[in-house]
Amino acid sequence: MDLDRRTLALMLLSGLLGLAFLWLPLSVLYYLNRGLDVSDTGHYYASLYHFADIRMMSTQFPLVWKLIPHPDNILVNRLLVFVLLMGSSAALFILAAKAVLPAKMLSKVKVWLLACAGAGAGALFYYYWLPDPSYNSIGVILMALVLVATFALTGIEDQHSWSFRSAALLAGFTGLGLAATRPITALIMALIGAVLFFMLARLSWQRLAQLILFVVLGAVVFFVLVQIFIEPLPVTLERIHGGLQKREILGTNQLVAKGLSLLGKEATTVLHTAPWALLLASLGGAFAAPGVADRFAKAQWLRLGGVGLGAIGLIWMQIIFWQQSQSLVQVPLEKLTYYLVNLGLIAVFCSAIAGMLTANKDTRILYWRLAGVSTLLLLATLSLTIFGTGYWIRKAGIASVFVVLASVLMALQMARGTGYIWSLAMMSALILPLWATRTTMVNHPYRLETSLSAQTQKTSIRGGRSTLRLDPLTKVFFDRLSAAADEMGPVDQRPILIDLSGRLPMAQYHMQARPAFTPWILSAYKGSNAFLAHVIAQMSDEQLARAWILDAPAYKYHMDPAPIAERGHQLDRDYRTVTTAFAPYIKTDIVLLAPKSKGAE
Amino acid sequence: MVNSPPPAPILRVPFCQPDYGREERAAFEEAIAGGRLEGGGAQTRACETLMEHSTGAERVLITPSCTAALEMMALALELGPGDEVIVPAFTFVSTANAFALRGAVPVFADIDPLTMNLDVEAARAAITPKTRAIMLVHYAGVGCEMEAFVDLCARHNLVLLEDAAQAVGAHWNGKALGSFGAMGAFSFHHTKNITCGEGGALLVNDPALVKPAEFIRDKGTDRADFLRGQISKYEWRVLGSSYLLSELAAAVLLGQFRREESLNKARMRIWQAYDQRFGLINSLRTPHIPGAAHHNAHIYHIRFSNQKLRDDCAAFMRAHGVMAAPHYVPLHTTPAGRKYGRTSGELPHTIDAAQTLLRLPLYSAMSDDELALVIDTMEAFLHQNGLATS
């Protein structure tokens, strides 16, 4: 092969960029067995492995996850999430590029770069939730797979081929899975998938009919598998009903409205982060984009001017971002959200302006496609952000995969002609914050007191089902609960554990106690005490009499045990203290109480 | 012409230097952000939990100092006039003062010349019908002969207490020092391996003493039970005082505990470097570590053949910018020791240790250059005095 020096240099740079992206997922593996969050993650594992006992839950993600055979082991779970997240993300990047960009552009080097960037973006998401991305990852994996299927479908001409049918089946299967996990997000994704399909694919009624048929079939397969291997529909419906009641009582139904209102504010903030830099990068990028300057006189100068302005805009944006950071390796995650979304917006604006300016019809279509796809990817991001569990927590974690994809697509398109400099600038603008995020999150993992490096003590979780390395304080907490769990009796006869702290669902999972019909009685909500009363009301006299209680009397969000007392069980009279332990997450002592009369039975 | 005094040597290697880092700052800021800085809060409980885990103690209570922890021991045992407690004479004043405060009599006994810990036979000889307890001091973080003392106390029905001020992280036969007796006291003073400036801890190993100790720390009240939700209001139960450490100091302490392993490792590297160089010199006596002891590199000391050599060495080191320090004035020779205490027999080993021992600088953040300067200066002194032969 005859390679000139420029091509060789570009190949080398692309290879290095790919490796830089790939470092992110590889270093996730190093931390896979470190740290454990006792709140959200506890909710996740309690939901998964006590699913049959649960009757009140607002998301049915275990229906999806339990279809994948795997042991009740935290490390295996994390590995599974890791593989699926990186894999689906890498596949999405490659298929999206194939669907949007001209085929001749996708050399082997670029496919390699896409796979690495995809895995890196998946890892970025993982990093936001280190040490355990838990159920948030399931939503993102399913969304990525829906998009994988959609992009694949647009590129397959023969609607009777098995690849077309398989992709449609995958869309239906993962679509219904997403509906079980995040119903509103699934609805939005269905719309996004449809728009993408209509935008990118050659349409015929026959093709559409085949598509609908196999999408429905895919959904049916999911439904049937759930009925056979997990549970019948009435049970699911009962749990959904219970989940809706739970939201109603807790007062969390307003979250969607609150999320939408917050989104409006956030959108304004995003646009105000670096408006001039955003404008400059978008305009400059558009003039530097291949095929845009050609229609004007002095095209070469115009293109070079565009490259210069675009690069200045990107550098300016970087400066603003780093100025808001404490150091090069300590980034505020909220700011990173804005930064990433700004990069996504540059992709949208840049391709839209380029589409408006270019004279060539094919090129114009290409830019309009890019603008459309980037916009839809941003919308996909927002759909999970608004309707996710935590609209206020690290939205960038949810945003990362799709926003990064939008930027990478535009960067790749730019990597032609003189636009390659701009393209490399955009890739670098992506990768530096990603690396900084990695360091930040390793030092400040989600809901942990200490860095992942400080998670050194081997700790047995859930009667030895998992062994993780935790910080010494958390290890003591788990060890004390383990010792207490032994007093609860045989695993299959263990009583319900009522958590009055409302913050430690992991205790129930770890002790292999039964849940109180819900994986988490959340404290600190307006309706927390009312929800506790609702839960206690569901329990039979026998269940309540046997139940153990985890209390944290000095904790500010500790819930009132009045509903238990009203059923004739006084905490100070009828229970004995099995153990006390300092719970690092809520920074106070918890007391584990067992009924006096019959012990743990 | 007026003679001006010679210029003071520039201190290039201090005797000790606390090593505060990112963990401590983060914990400190977290404490401030938490908004509650009174004692007994989250930072304190976190420290206590870590110590309970590492020592196996029934309950650990973080206190404002080791002195406070020792005073709590005396209160918890309800010692008073007519009671005697055997203590080594080669120790810090607080070991004896805590009991004298209650009206009990500290009885000074001699030390083992090798370890400088209380000598078993000297302690046995000091026992009288009035003796209520034996207080061990684990000098330099090296454990006393624990089996012998446990046996001695059992035979004479005495309470075994441990002043483990210097012994955080040290063990005897795999068991943490401070966890053998009914109670143990630790120090987190400026000079210690783990420090928060001023701080201490009381290890309560006898379950029967947990409640009294909790009462004593909280002004003699059962407030701890109240905070745990075990009672609806708290009241005055026993004699006590305010022995709670501020959350600010506890936050720093928590940061130090999180780095305990690396801090002790760094100290051990220096201790071993000293021992490699000076351990085999015949004319010097260096630390003796019994086979059952796992020490924490708290002190590296050198003992000369006489006081003059020791004092000359200290002066020589100081003149070269290195701070080396002798240790205790024997308690039985002090005015208060004579007034409040009693001496059991002659204490030749105590006197000898007080006159001949010199401690070399030792801290975790000591650089290689500082270490080399200490060793080179010491070697120069030894050469000058013909002591450098091994």
mmCIF file of C-alpha atoms in Angstrom, chain A residues 242 259 470:
data_model
loop_
_atom_site.group_PDB
_atom_site.id
_atom_site.type_symbol
_atom_site.label_atom_id
_atom_site.label_comp_id
_atom_site.label_asym_id
_atom_site.label_seq_id
_atom_site.Cartn_x
_atom_site.Cartn_y
_atom_site.Cartn_z
ATOM 1 C CA GLY A 242 -48.101 -0.985 43.746
ATOM 2 C CA GLY A 259 -37.577 17.456 35.863
ATOM 3 C CA LEU A 470 -14.289 -1.901 50.721
#
